[in-house]
XYZ file of N, CA, C and O in Angstrom:
884
model
N 17.813 28.643 -14.036
C 17.205 29.005 -15.306
C 15.764 28.499 -15.336
O 15.386 27.617 -14.560
N 14.956 29.040 -16.226
C 13.561 28.648 -16.357
C 13.428 27.626 -17.471
O 13.753 27.897 -18.620
N 12.986 26.429 -17.118
C 12.722 25.376 -18.089
C 11.215 25.191 -18.163
O 10.535 25.145 -17.140
N 10.691 25.096 -19.359
C 9.251 24.924 -19.532
C 8.918 23.446 -19.368
O 9.205 22.623 -20.234
N 8.326 23.126 -18.227
C 8.022 21.744 -17.888
C 6.774 21.759 -17.017
O 6.443 22.790 -16.416
N 6.064 20.648 -16.958
C 4.841 20.583 -16.175
C 5.080 21.053 -14.748
O 6.108 20.756 -14.141
N 4.121 21.770 -14.202
C 4.287 22.430 -12.908
C 4.607 21.444 -11.785
O 5.392 21.744 -10.887
N 4.013 20.257 -11.825
C 4.256 19.294 -10.746
C 5.724 18.874 -10.689
O 6.221 18.482 -9.633
N 6.415 18.949 -11.826
C 7.842 18.637 -11.877
C 8.690 19.882 -11.675
O 9.793 19.803 -11.137
N 8.179 21.019 -12.119
C 8.948 22.262 -12.078
C 9.482 22.565 -10.675
O 10.676 22.785 -10.476
N 8.594 22.538 -9.710
C 8.984 22.911 -8.353
C 9.983 21.915 -7.759
O 10.870 22.292 -6.993
N 9.855 20.644 -8.148
C 10.729 19.619 -7.587
C 12.092 19.561 -8.272
O 13.061 19.080 -7.686
N 12.163 20.038 -9.500
C 13.399 19.926 -10.275
C 14.112 21.260 -10.485
O 15.170 21.293 -11.103
N 13.543 22.332 -9.964
C 14.139 23.645 -10.210
C 15.588 23.718 -9.729
O 16.451 24.293 -10.402
N 15.871 23.113 -8.594
C 17.248 23.136 -8.087
C 18.193 22.444 -9.062
O 19.356 22.854 -9.214
N 17.691 21.408 -9.743
C 18.509 20.696 -10.732
C 18.766 21.589 -11.944
O 19.884 21.627 -12.483
N 17.736 22.324 -12.350
C 17.878 23.202 -13.513
C 18.892 24.316 -13.266
O 19.461 24.867 -14.217
N 19.100 24.660 -12.009
C 20.016 25.760 -11.676
C 21.462 25.303 -11.490
O 22.356 26.130 -11.282
N 21.700 24.003 -11.560
C 23.067 23.501 -11.364
C 23.941 23.793 -12.583
O 23.446 23.847 -13.719
N 25.238 23.979 -12.367
C 26.136 24.308 -13.487
C 26.078 23.306 -14.643
O 26.084 23.712 -15.814
N 25.990 22.013 -14.347
C 25.979 21.026 -15.441
C 24.764 21.215 -16.332
O 24.829 21.037 -17.559
N 23.620 21.583 -15.722
C 22.414 21.731 -16.523
C 22.466 23.009 -17.355
O 21.968 23.028 -18.490
N 23.067 24.045 -16.829
C 23.228 25.276 -17.611
C 24.097 25.007 -18.842
O 23.805 25.495 -19.942
N 25.157 24.220 -18.654
C 26.012 23.838 -19.781
C 25.240 22.975 -20.772
O 25.340 23.164 -21.996
N 24.470 22.026 -20.260
C 23.642 21.173 -21.109
C 22.643 22.001 -21.906
O 22.478 21.793 -23.123
N 21.989 22.940 -21.256
C 20.985 23.755 -21.930
C 21.588 24.545 -23.084
O 20.976 24.665 -24.153
N 22.783 25.075 -22.893
C 23.442 25.817 -23.969
C 23.796 24.882 -25.123
O 23.625 25.240 -26.297
N 24.272 23.689 -24.797
C 24.587 22.698 -25.832
C 23.336 22.362 -26.641
O 23.377 22.310 -27.885
N 22.207 22.153 -25.962
C 20.967 21.798 -26.647
C 20.492 22.947 -27.531
O 20.056 22.731 -28.674
N 20.585 24.173 -27.045
C 20.195 25.324 -27.870
C 21.035 25.384 -29.139
O 20.516 25.610 -30.241
N 22.334 25.168 -28.993
C 23.234 25.205 -30.148
C 22.903 24.082 -31.130
O 22.901 24.290 -32.351
N 22.629 22.899 -30.605
C 22.323 21.761 -31.468
C 21.038 21.985 -32.265
O 20.988 21.728 -33.477
N 20.002 22.474 -31.607
C 18.729 22.692 -32.301
C 18.831 23.813 -33.342
O 18.084 23.805 -34.327
N 19.737 24.736 -33.122
C 19.876 25.842 -34.082
C 20.780 25.507 -35.258
O 20.740 26.185 -36.289
N 21.586 24.443 -35.145
C 22.554 24.129 -36.204
C 22.412 22.727 -36.791
O 22.992 22.442 -37.839
N 21.651 21.837 -36.143
C 21.541 20.445 -36.567
C 20.069 20.027 -36.618
O 19.200 20.703 -36.083
N 19.826 18.892 -37.255
C 18.507 18.257 -37.143
C 18.522 17.397 -35.881
O 19.351 16.496 -35.761
N 17.645 17.727 -34.955
C 17.638 17.072 -33.649
C 16.218 16.594 -33.351
O 15.236 17.260 -33.676
N 16.130 15.429 -32.707
C 14.837 14.869 -32.316
C 14.806 14.682 -30.807
O 15.852 14.472 -30.196
N 13.625 14.732 -30.191
C 12.333 15.051 -30.792
C 12.217 16.548 -31.068
O 13.145 17.302 -30.735
N 11.113 17.013 -31.664
C 10.920 18.461 -31.789
C 11.066 19.138 -30.432
O 10.718 18.550 -29.397
N 11.600 20.338 -30.427
C 11.905 21.022 -29.170
C 10.760 21.059 -28.187
O 10.965 20.902 -26.971
N 9.547 21.227 -28.679
C 8.383 21.315 -27.786
C 8.080 19.994 -27.089
O 7.291 19.962 -26.124
N 8.708 18.888 -27.555
C 8.431 17.572 -26.983
C 9.582 17.020 -26.146
O 9.520 15.871 -25.695
N 10.621 17.818 -25.915
C 11.769 17.325 -25.146
C 11.324 16.800 -23.781
O 11.759 15.742 -23.326
N 10.426 17.525 -23.131
C 9.965 17.142 -21.787
C 8.560 16.536 -21.821
O 7.823 16.600 -20.835
N 8.225 15.904 -22.941
C 6.885 15.340 -23.098
C 6.576 14.274 -22.058
O 5.432 14.138 -21.606
N 7.589 13.499 -21.660
C 7.358 12.461 -20.636
C 6.867 13.075 -19.329
O 6.070 12.464 -18.601
N 7.335 14.279 -19.032
C 6.943 14.980 -17.808
C 5.593 15.674 -17.985
O 4.794 15.741 -17.050
N 5.351 16.183 -19.191
C 4.099 16.887 -19.450
C 2.912 15.930 -19.483
O 1.810 16.284 -19.074
N 3.143 14.717 -19.970
C 2.044 13.752 -20.096
C 1.815 12.943 -18.825
O 0.772 12.306 -18.673
N 2.792 12.933 -17.930
C 2.671 12.155 -16.688
C 3.150 13.012 -15.529
O 4.349 13.249 -15.379
N 2.230 13.482 -14.710
C 2.606 14.346 -13.595
C 3.346 13.554 -12.523
O 3.258 12.318 -12.465
N 4.050 14.262 -11.670
C 4.749 13.604 -10.565
C 3.767 12.839 -9.685
O 4.012 11.700 -9.301
N 2.628 13.459 -9.384
C 1.658 12.828 -8.491
C 1.061 11.566 -9.101
O 0.769 10.602 -8.392
N 0.877 11.566 -10.431
C 0.226 10.429 -11.086
C 1.173 9.268 -11.369
O 0.719 8.142 -11.565
N 2.471 9.531 -11.400
C 3.432 8.504 -11.822
C 3.377 7.286 -10.901
O 3.585 7.395 -9.694
N 3.085 6.126 -11.484
C 3.069 4.898 -10.686
C 3.842 3.767 -11.357
O 4.047 2.716 -10.750
N 4.241 3.970 -12.612
C 5.129 3.044 -13.305
C 6.183 3.883 -14.023
O 5.868 4.920 -14.597
N 7.440 3.440 -13.969
C 8.514 4.103 -14.698
C 9.181 3.079 -15.607
O 9.622 2.030 -15.133
N 9.209 3.379 -16.907
C 9.919 2.545 -17.876
C 11.095 3.352 -18.402
O 10.919 4.459 -18.913
N 12.290 2.808 -18.248
C 13.505 3.523 -18.640
C 13.961 3.110 -20.032
O 14.141 1.921 -20.307
N 14.169 4.100 -20.882
C 14.784 3.888 -22.173
C 16.172 4.505 -22.182
O 16.674 4.962 -21.160
N 16.768 4.547 -23.360
C 18.124 5.097 -23.456
C 18.141 6.385 -24.264
O 18.169 7.467 -23.712
N 18.090 6.287 -25.588
C 18.041 7.453 -26.473
C 16.663 7.571 -27.109
O 15.983 6.568 -27.287
N 16.277 8.774 -27.526
C 15.112 8.876 -28.416
C 15.429 8.193 -29.749
O 16.593 8.049 -30.134
N 14.382 7.786 -30.448
C 14.585 7.293 -31.810
C 15.195 8.413 -32.655
O 14.837 9.586 -32.493
N 16.102 8.049 -33.574
C 16.805 9.086 -34.338
C 16.379 9.150 -35.797
O 17.014 9.811 -36.606
N 15.270 8.450 -36.143
C 14.737 8.543 -37.498
C 13.719 9.662 -37.618
O 13.079 10.056 -36.641
N 13.542 10.160 -38.815
C 12.646 11.299 -39.032
C 11.222 10.966 -38.598
O 10.660 9.940 -38.985
N 10.649 11.839 -37.784
C 9.254 11.720 -37.384
C 8.964 10.681 -36.323
O 7.813 10.508 -35.920
N 9.988 9.962 -35.853
C 9.730 8.872 -34.902
C 9.541 9.367 -33.470
O 8.538 9.084 -32.830
N 10.528 10.069 -32.942
C 10.549 10.404 -31.508
C 9.443 11.388 -31.148
O 9.249 12.412 -31.824
N 8.741 11.084 -30.066
C 7.723 12.020 -29.565
C 7.937 12.348 -28.088
O 7.023 12.789 -27.401
N 9.156 12.120 -27.596
C 9.481 12.502 -26.227
C 9.125 11.479 -25.176
O 9.324 11.720 -23.988
N 8.610 10.336 -25.588
C 8.265 9.250 -24.671
C 9.093 8.026 -25.038
O 9.120 7.622 -26.205
N 9.747 7.424 -24.071
C 10.603 6.269 -24.344
C 9.806 5.151 -25.018
O 8.677 4.843 -24.612
N 10.386 4.575 -26.059
C 9.845 3.450 -26.831
C 8.644 3.824 -27.688
O 8.171 3.006 -28.484
N 8.130 5.031 -27.571
C 6.925 5.453 -28.276
C 7.260 6.139 -29.594
O 8.319 6.760 -29.741
N 6.357 6.008 -30.568
C 6.466 6.774 -31.811
C 5.160 7.507 -32.059
O 4.113 7.155 -31.513
N 5.233 8.525 -32.898
C 4.044 9.299 -33.238
C 3.064 8.433 -34.035
O 3.441 7.435 -34.656
N 1.804 8.832 -34.013
C 0.786 8.139 -34.807
C 1.201 8.115 -36.272
O 1.731 9.092 -36.807
N 0.928 6.989 -36.936
C 1.219 6.884 -38.357
C 2.637 6.465 -38.683
O 2.969 6.259 -39.851
N 3.496 6.335 -37.660
C 4.885 5.922 -37.856
C 4.993 4.409 -37.626
O 4.423 3.867 -36.682
N 5.728 3.735 -38.494
C 5.931 2.292 -38.342
C 6.560 1.973 -36.990
O 7.495 2.644 -36.560
N 6.042 0.964 -36.337
C 6.564 0.598 -35.020
C 7.996 0.067 -35.143
O 8.252 -0.854 -35.931
N 8.944 0.612 -34.371
C 10.304 0.061 -34.356
C 10.308 -1.356 -33.760
O 9.386 -1.735 -33.020
N 11.343 -2.130 -34.058
C 11.385 -3.540 -33.613
C 11.226 -3.731 -32.104
O 10.544 -4.670 -31.670
N 11.840 -2.858 -31.292
C 11.705 -3.015 -29.830
C 10.260 -2.865 -29.396
O 9.771 -3.612 -28.536
N 9.562 -1.911 -29.994
C 8.168 -1.680 -29.635
C 7.299 -2.840 -30.104
O 6.351 -3.240 -29.406
N 7.608 -3.405 -31.261
C 6.897 -4.600 -31.731
C 7.026 -5.718 -30.699
O 6.040 -6.390 -30.363
N 8.226 -5.907 -30.162
C 8.434 -6.964 -29.175
C 7.736 -6.662 -27.848
O 7.283 -7.581 -27.153
N 7.663 -5.381 -27.489
C 6.913 -5.000 -26.284
C 5.447 -5.377 -26.433
O 4.837 -5.985 -25.534
N 4.869 -5.054 -27.568
C 3.456 -5.378 -27.796
C 3.225 -6.889 -27.871
O 2.184 -7.395 -27.427
N 4.191 -7.625 -28.418
C 4.070 -9.088 -28.448
C 4.035 -9.658 -27.041
O 3.254 -10.577 -26.735
N 4.885 -9.118 -26.162
C 4.904 -9.596 -24.777
C 3.600 -9.260 -24.060
O 3.073 -10.083 -23.296
N 3.056 -8.076 -24.307
C 1.768 -7.714 -23.700
C 0.674 -8.648 -24.185
O -0.183 -9.092 -23.404
N 0.709 -8.960 -25.476
C -0.289 -9.882 -26.033
C -0.186 -11.253 -25.374
O -1.203 -11.847 -24.979
N 1.045 -11.756 -25.220
C 1.240 -13.066 -24.596
C 0.901 -13.050 -23.106
O 0.352 -14.015 -22.569
N 1.238 -11.945 -22.450
C 1.073 -11.833 -20.995
C -0.372 -11.586 -20.603
O -0.888 -12.198 -19.659
N -1.038 -10.699 -21.331
C -2.371 -10.241 -20.922
C -3.469 -10.561 -21.923
O -4.641 -10.277 -21.660
N -3.086 -11.116 -23.075
C -4.091 -11.453 -24.076
C -4.655 -10.267 -24.824
O -5.713 -10.366 -25.457
N -3.963 -9.145 -24.774
C -4.455 -7.938 -25.442
C -3.995 -7.911 -26.900
O -2.843 -8.260 -27.192
N -4.851 -7.491 -27.817
C -4.427 -7.399 -29.213
C -3.381 -6.303 -29.406
O -3.335 -5.339 -28.638
N -2.547 -6.491 -30.410
C -1.519 -5.490 -30.710
C -2.195 -4.248 -31.299
O -2.947 -4.351 -32.279
N -1.964 -3.065 -30.717
C -2.617 -1.856 -31.232
C -2.039 -1.436 -32.578
O -0.898 -1.769 -32.913
N -2.839 -0.713 -33.344
C -2.385 -0.238 -34.648
C -1.312 0.830 -34.510
O -0.384 0.892 -35.307
N -1.446 1.675 -33.505
C -0.505 2.788 -33.327
C 0.549 2.461 -32.278
O 0.263 1.794 -31.277
N 1.759 2.944 -32.516
C 2.833 2.809 -31.533
C 2.960 4.005 -30.619
O 3.956 4.129 -29.897
N 1.970 4.869 -30.636
C 1.981 6.048 -29.764
C 1.571 5.626 -28.356
O 0.450 5.153 -28.139
N 2.472 5.815 -27.388
C 2.224 5.357 -26.014
C 1.726 6.470 -25.095
O 1.770 6.332 -23.878
N 1.222 7.547 -25.682
C 0.685 8.628 -24.842
C -0.411 8.115 -23.921
O -0.545 8.586 -22.790
N -1.174 7.140 -24.393
C -2.269 6.617 -23.551
C -1.730 5.960 -22.284
O -2.399 5.967 -21.248
N -0.508 5.394 -22.347
C 0.122 4.874 -21.143
C 0.514 6.022 -20.223
O 0.273 5.981 -19.020
N 1.171 7.026 -20.805
C 1.654 8.157 -20.006
C 0.508 8.834 -19.266
O 0.647 9.238 -18.104
N -0.633 8.936 -19.935
C -1.790 9.596 -19.319
C -2.403 8.764 -18.198
O -3.216 9.269 -17.426
N -1.979 7.492 -18.101
C -2.428 6.639 -16.985
C -1.404 6.574 -15.854
O -1.582 5.819 -14.903
N -0.311 7.341 -15.969
C 0.683 7.351 -14.905
C 1.924 6.537 -15.188
O 2.662 6.194 -14.262
N 2.162 6.224 -16.468
C 3.383 5.508 -16.847
C 4.406 6.527 -17.342
O 4.205 7.175 -18.368
N 5.480 6.673 -16.593
C 6.557 7.607 -16.943
C 7.496 6.916 -17.924
O 8.201 5.968 -17.559
N 7.483 7.372 -19.165
C 8.295 6.772 -20.229
C 9.533 7.628 -20.409
O 9.586 8.543 -21.234
N 10.550 7.322 -19.612
C 11.695 8.214 -19.449
C 12.936 7.688 -20.165
O 13.464 6.629 -19.820
N 13.409 8.430 -21.142
C 14.703 8.128 -21.743
C 15.819 8.708 -20.883
O 15.656 9.766 -20.272
N 16.953 8.036 -20.863
C 18.109 8.538 -20.129
C 18.638 9.823 -20.751
O 19.039 10.752 -20.056
N 18.633 9.872 -22.073
C 19.042 11.050 -22.833
C 17.814 11.551 -23.564
O 17.165 10.781 -24.272
N 17.476 12.825 -23.424
C 16.186 13.303 -23.923
C 16.239 13.833 -25.348
O 15.190 14.159 -25.917
N 17.423 13.928 -25.941
C 17.553 14.438 -27.304
C 18.609 13.641 -28.053
O 19.445 12.967 -27.446
N 18.586 13.758 -29.394
C 19.556 13.036 -30.227
C 19.622 13.709 -31.599
O 18.619 14.235 -32.085
N 20.793 13.701 -32.212
C 20.908 14.173 -33.599
C 20.267 13.178 -34.552
O 20.334 11.971 -34.334
N 19.696 13.694 -35.608
C 19.098 12.836 -36.625
C 20.124 11.845 -37.151
O 21.232 12.220 -37.541
N 19.750 10.559 -37.123
C 20.591 9.527 -37.696
C 21.852 9.195 -36.933
O 22.684 8.425 -37.415
N 22.006 9.755 -35.735
C 23.240 9.544 -34.971
C 22.910 9.070 -33.550
O 22.866 9.863 -32.613
N 22.677 7.790 -33.407
C 22.357 7.225 -32.095
C 23.456 7.555 -31.087
O 24.641 7.468 -31.393
N 23.050 7.958 -29.898
C 24.012 8.235 -28.836
C 24.725 9.560 -28.944
O 25.617 9.852 -28.139
N 24.341 10.383 -29.895
C 25.087 11.622 -30.157
C 24.961 12.665 -29.048
O 25.805 13.558 -28.954
N 23.961 12.563 -28.199
C 23.815 13.508 -27.092
C 24.079 12.851 -25.734
O 23.750 13.424 -24.695
N 24.681 11.676 -25.756
C 25.084 11.056 -24.500
C 26.325 11.758 -23.949
O 27.125 12.318 -24.697
N 26.447 11.745 -22.632
C 27.618 12.334 -21.998
C 27.634 13.850 -21.967
O 28.676 14.457 -21.696
N 26.475 14.470 -22.212
C 26.392 15.935 -22.225
C 25.699 16.492 -20.983
O 25.648 17.702 -20.804
N 25.170 15.593 -20.154
C 24.502 16.057 -18.937
C 23.109 15.494 -18.732
O 22.586 15.516 -17.610
N 22.505 14.989 -19.804
C 21.160 14.443 -19.642
C 21.113 13.302 -18.628
O 20.155 13.169 -17.865
N 22.150 12.464 -18.622
C 22.135 11.306 -17.722
C 22.100 11.725 -16.253
O 21.419 11.103 -15.444
N 22.833 12.790 -15.919
C 22.813 13.294 -14.540
C 21.416 13.797 -14.178
O 20.924 13.578 -13.059
N 20.768 14.451 -15.140
C 19.423 14.963 -14.907
C 18.431 13.824 -14.694
O 17.650 13.831 -13.733
N 18.464 12.831 -15.570
C 17.493 11.744 -15.426
C 17.805 10.847 -14.230
O 16.888 10.270 -13.635
N 19.066 10.744 -13.834
C 19.388 10.074 -12.571
C 18.695 10.783 -11.404
O 18.152 10.142 -10.494
N 18.729 12.112 -11.439
C 18.095 12.902 -10.377
C 16.583 12.696 -10.376
O 15.954 12.648 -9.304
N 15.992 12.561 -11.551
C 14.551 12.313 -11.653
C 14.195 10.960 -11.043
O 13.237 10.840 -10.267
N 14.974 9.934 -11.372
C 14.716 8.592 -10.833
C 14.836 8.592 -9.312
O 13.999 8.031 -8.599
N 15.859 9.253 -8.805
C 16.060 9.310 -7.350
C 14.926 10.091 -6.677
O 14.453 9.711 -5.592
N 14.479 11.151 -7.313
C 13.364 11.929 -6.778
C 12.111 11.066 -6.646
O 11.446 11.070 -5.600
N 11.797 10.329 -7.700
C 10.621 9.453 -7.651
C 10.788 8.403 -6.565
O 9.871 8.147 -5.778
N 11.970 7.796 -6.504
C 12.226 6.766 -5.496
C 12.111 7.318 -4.079
O 11.499 6.705 -3.203
N 12.688 8.497 -3.855
C 12.732 9.068 -2.504
C 11.376 9.582 -2.039
O 11.022 9.431 -0.865
N 10.607 10.206 -2.937
C 9.420 10.947 -2.517
C 8.102 10.214 -2.750
O 7.057 10.674 -2.325
N 8.147 9.071 -3.433
C 6.917 8.318 -3.675
C 7.040 6.911 -3.083
O 8.133 6.491 -2.687
N 5.929 6.206 -3.053
C 5.923 4.810 -2.618
C 5.166 3.963 -3.629
O 4.297 4.450 -4.348
N 5.502 2.687 -3.667
C 4.780 1.699 -4.470
C 4.774 2.042 -5.959
O 3.739 1.943 -6.633
N 5.934 2.446 -6.464
C 6.099 2.675 -7.898
C 6.714 1.419 -8.509
O 7.580 0.781 -7.909
N 6.273 1.047 -9.695
C 6.861 -0.064 -10.437
C 7.913 0.495 -11.401
O 7.601 1.353 -12.228
N 9.130 0.032 -11.277
C 10.202 0.417 -12.194
C 10.501 -0.769 -13.106
O 10.809 -1.861 -12.618
N 10.405 -0.572 -14.416
C 10.747 -1.607 -15.386
C 12.097 -1.267 -16.005
O 12.236 -0.245 -16.694
N 13.078 -2.114 -15.725
C 14.452 -1.874 -16.169
C 14.840 -2.966 -17.152
O 15.099 -4.101 -16.763
N 14.876 -2.603 -18.420
C 15.101 -3.566 -19.491
C 16.506 -3.412 -20.042
O 16.841 -2.396 -20.655
N 17.335 -4.409 -19.824
C 18.703 -4.371 -20.313
C 19.667 -3.830 -19.271
O 19.269 -3.185 -18.292
N 20.955 -4.100 -19.505
C 21.994 -3.762 -18.525
C 22.091 -2.265 -18.283
O 22.330 -1.827 -17.150
N 21.896 -1.467 -19.316
C 22.018 -0.016 -19.155
C 20.974 0.505 -18.175
O 21.291 1.237 -17.236
N 19.718 0.126 -18.384
C 18.643 0.590 -17.502
C 18.834 0.064 -16.086
O 18.580 0.767 -15.102
N 19.295 -1.173 -15.966
C 19.474 -1.760 -14.638
C 20.569 -1.043 -13.851
O 20.441 -0.826 -12.643
N 21.622 -0.655 -14.537
C 22.676 0.113 -13.866
C 22.155 1.476 -13.434
O 22.446 1.958 -12.336
N 21.344 2.088 -14.284
C 20.795 3.408 -13.976
C 19.807 3.350 -12.811
O 19.617 4.322 -12.095
N 19.220 2.170 -12.609
C 18.246 2.020 -11.530
C 18.849 1.734 -10.172
O 18.112 1.439 -9.216
N 20.162 1.848 -10.050
C 20.829 1.527 -8.781
C 20.375 2.427 -7.631
O 20.509 2.053 -6.464
N 19.846 3.610 -7.941
C 19.440 4.551 -6.877
C 18.035 4.256 -6.340
O 17.574 4.914 -5.405
N 17.354 3.276 -6.908
C 15.973 3.000 -6.504
C 15.943 2.228 -5.187
O 16.681 1.259 -4.999
N 15.078 2.662 -4.292
C 14.897 1.986 -2.999
C 13.969 0.786 -3.194
O 12.749 0.940 -3.318
N 14.541 -0.402 -3.214
C 13.756 -1.606 -3.486
C 12.874 -2.021 -2.312
O 12.031 -2.907 -2.455
N 13.051 -1.376 -1.172
C 12.217 -1.714 -0.016
C 10.805 -1.139 -0.139
O 9.876 -1.645 0.485
N 10.659 -0.069 -0.923
C 9.332 0.540 -1.034
C 8.808 0.628 -2.460
O 7.752 1.203 -2.702
N 9.546 0.046 -3.405
C 9.113 0.020 -4.803
C 9.341 -1.374 -5.375
O 10.146 -2.157 -4.848
N 8.646 -1.677 -6.468
C 8.858 -2.933 -7.188
C 9.771 -2.662 -8.381
O 9.461 -1.818 -9.225
N 10.887 -3.364 -8.447
C 11.823 -3.238 -9.563
C 11.795 -4.528 -10.368
O 12.122 -5.601 -9.853
N 11.379 -4.419 -11.632
C 11.304 -5.558 -12.541
C 12.428 -5.447 -13.560
O 12.588 -4.405 -14.197
N 13.202 -6.502 -13.712
C 14.336 -6.481 -14.637
C 14.215 -7.620 -15.646
O 13.669 -8.680 -15.351
N 14.731 -7.364 -16.824
C 14.781 -8.400 -17.857
C 15.756 -7.954 -18.932
O 16.310 -6.845 -18.874
N 15.945 -8.803 -19.944
C 16.680 -8.390 -21.128
C 15.921 -7.261 -21.823
O 14.727 -7.043 -21.602
N 16.624 -6.559 -22.692
C 16.023 -5.473 -23.472
C 15.125 -6.058 -24.562
O 15.399 -7.151 -25.071
N 14.050 -5.366 -24.947
C 13.170 -5.900 -25.991
C 13.705 -5.777 -27.421
O 13.015 -6.191 -28.365
N 14.879 -5.212 -27.613
C 15.435 -5.122 -28.959
C 15.601 -6.524 -29.538
O 15.871 -7.482 -28.805
N 15.445 -6.698 -30.850
C 15.525 -8.043 -31.445
C 16.824 -8.771 -31.108
O 16.800 -9.976 -30.834
N 17.943 -8.062 -31.107
C 19.220 -8.722 -30.843
C 19.258 -9.303 -29.430
O 19.722 -10.427 -29.215
N 18.769 -8.524 -28.455
C 18.763 -9.007 -27.075
C 17.677 -10.051 -26.857
O 17.896 -11.079 -26.203
N 16.496 -9.798 -27.441
C 15.353 -10.680 -27.195
C 15.566 -12.080 -27.758
O 15.069 -13.064 -27.193
N 16.315 -12.183 -28.869
C 16.489 -13.493 -29.489
C 17.275 -14.463 -28.607
O 17.201 -15.682 -28.783
N 18.036 -13.917 -27.665
C 18.821 -14.772 -26.767
C 18.032 -15.174 -25.529
O 18.543 -15.859 -24.646
N 16.803 -14.762 -25.459
C 15.967 -15.132 -24.324
C 16.070 -14.122 -23.197
O 17.040 -13.381 -23.084
N 15.039 -14.082 -22.362
C 15.049 -13.182 -21.215
C 14.159 -11.974 -21.377
O 13.957 -11.223 -20.421
N 13.609 -11.783 -22.593
C 12.603 -10.726 -22.759
C 11.210 -11.352 -22.799
O 10.387 -11.111 -21.937
N 10.978 -12.190 -23.802
C 9.660 -12.809 -23.914
C 9.401 -13.728 -22.723
O 10.256 -14.505 -22.316
N 8.219 -13.555 -22.158
C 7.856 -14.346 -20.986
C 8.207 -13.682 -19.667
O 8.027 -14.291 -18.610
N 8.676 -12.421 -19.702
C 9.019 -11.767 -18.425
C 7.775 -11.383 -17.615
O 7.868 -11.161 -16.412
N 6.637 -11.269 -18.295
C 5.355 -10.979 -17.632
C 5.408 -9.718 -16.766
O 4.745 -9.625 -15.728
N 6.166 -8.738 -17.210
C 6.275 -7.498 -16.443
C 4.942 -6.759 -16.333
O 4.674 -6.101 -15.323
N 4.125 -6.859 -17.350
C 2.909 -6.040 -17.384
C 1.843 -6.582 -16.438
O 1.176 -5.811 -15.741
N 1.717 -7.901 -16.369
C 0.790 -8.482 -15.387
C 1.339 -8.329 -13.975
O 0.575 -8.067 -13.025
N 2.661 -8.455 -13.812
C 3.255 -8.272 -12.482
C 3.056 -6.844 -11.988
O 2.787 -6.625 -10.794
N 3.207 -5.892 -12.893
C 3.014 -4.487 -12.513
C 1.590 -4.262 -12.032
O 1.362 -3.653 -10.973
N 0.619 -4.759 -12.791
C -0.779 -4.552 -12.405
C -1.123 -5.254 -11.098
O -1.867 -4.723 -10.274
N -0.565 -6.430 -10.892
C -0.818 -7.148 -9.636
C -0.266 -6.364 -8.447
O -0.918 -6.252 -7.398
N 0.933 -5.801 -8.606
C 1.544 -5.017 -7.530
C 0.745 -3.744 -7.261
O 0.489 -3.401 -6.087
N 0.344 -3.060 -8.322
C -0.445 -1.835 -8.148
C -1.757 -2.156 -7.439
O -2.149 -1.467 -6.483
N -2.419 -3.196 -7.895
C -3.701 -3.585 -7.310
C -3.542 -3.935 -5.835
O -4.356 -3.536 -4.986
N -2.468 -4.640 -5.503
C -2.258 -5.067 -4.117
C -1.953 -3.894 -3.193
O -2.086 -4.014 -1.973
N -1.556 -2.765 -3.788
C -1.287 -1.575 -2.983
C -2.362 -0.498 -3.146
O -2.135 0.680 -2.831
N -3.518 -0.914 -3.634
C -4.666 -0.017 -3.718
C -4.556 1.031 -4.797
O -5.230 2.072 -4.716
N -3.755 0.763 -5.823
C -3.564 1.720 -6.917
C -4.219 1.200 -8.194
O -4.320 -0.014 -8.395
N -4.645 2.102 -9.075
C -5.276 1.656 -10.313
C -4.306 0.892 -11.197
O -3.138 1.234 -11.299
N -4.812 -0.153 -11.835
C -4.010 -0.871 -12.804
C -3.836 -0.025 -14.070
O -4.548 0.948 -14.291
N -2.871 -0.429 -14.890
C -2.654 0.231 -16.179
C -3.335 -0.580 -17.268
O -3.203 -1.803 -17.316
N -4.075 0.080 -18.112
C -4.669 -0.577 -19.273
C -3.603 -0.588 -20.382
O -3.513 0.328 -21.180
N -2.794 -1.637 -20.384
C -1.714 -1.737 -21.351
C -2.274 -1.954 -22.770
O -1.604 -1.696 -23.727
């Protein structure tokens, strides 16, 4: 089937789009968008791919579900649209960047500026019903995003993977640690962060040091 996605990903993922599970997933998503309130807006489902080409991707941050509140999800993991209050996990991410790199907390929680620098902000599940966290899990998205992670691992070198929390770490099992940097920590959500293991992980400075040491541009976090 034809999926509207950035060309650099289209050619590499077309075989995935033609698999039976994805055809079933696509029909489910069409039905959901026509009968339910679903986030993000349909045009932003593949925003993580549109904003970060395969060739440019040098950092991958794995999320789980899109935000399920009105106006929040913009197709990038942990990111919200301009003018939307920052969710607690994103607040903690910015606090860690401030502590790690001394950067002030930005006014906007829109992370498109990261994506445009080669940070792939990939949720495991790319859609969700309004107000129903996890409602599109187990429908096929996880198989698709597993394939994306494996593609990046297999076909690129010197990518930084940030795996926050047990879910992301399990999903990262396909990553070749011999040619990529895998950074793990607790999840930045308040419940996980309060028990320690998020603050002080210094993932952002470690990522830039690794990129720099391999002749790649750092990310302006």
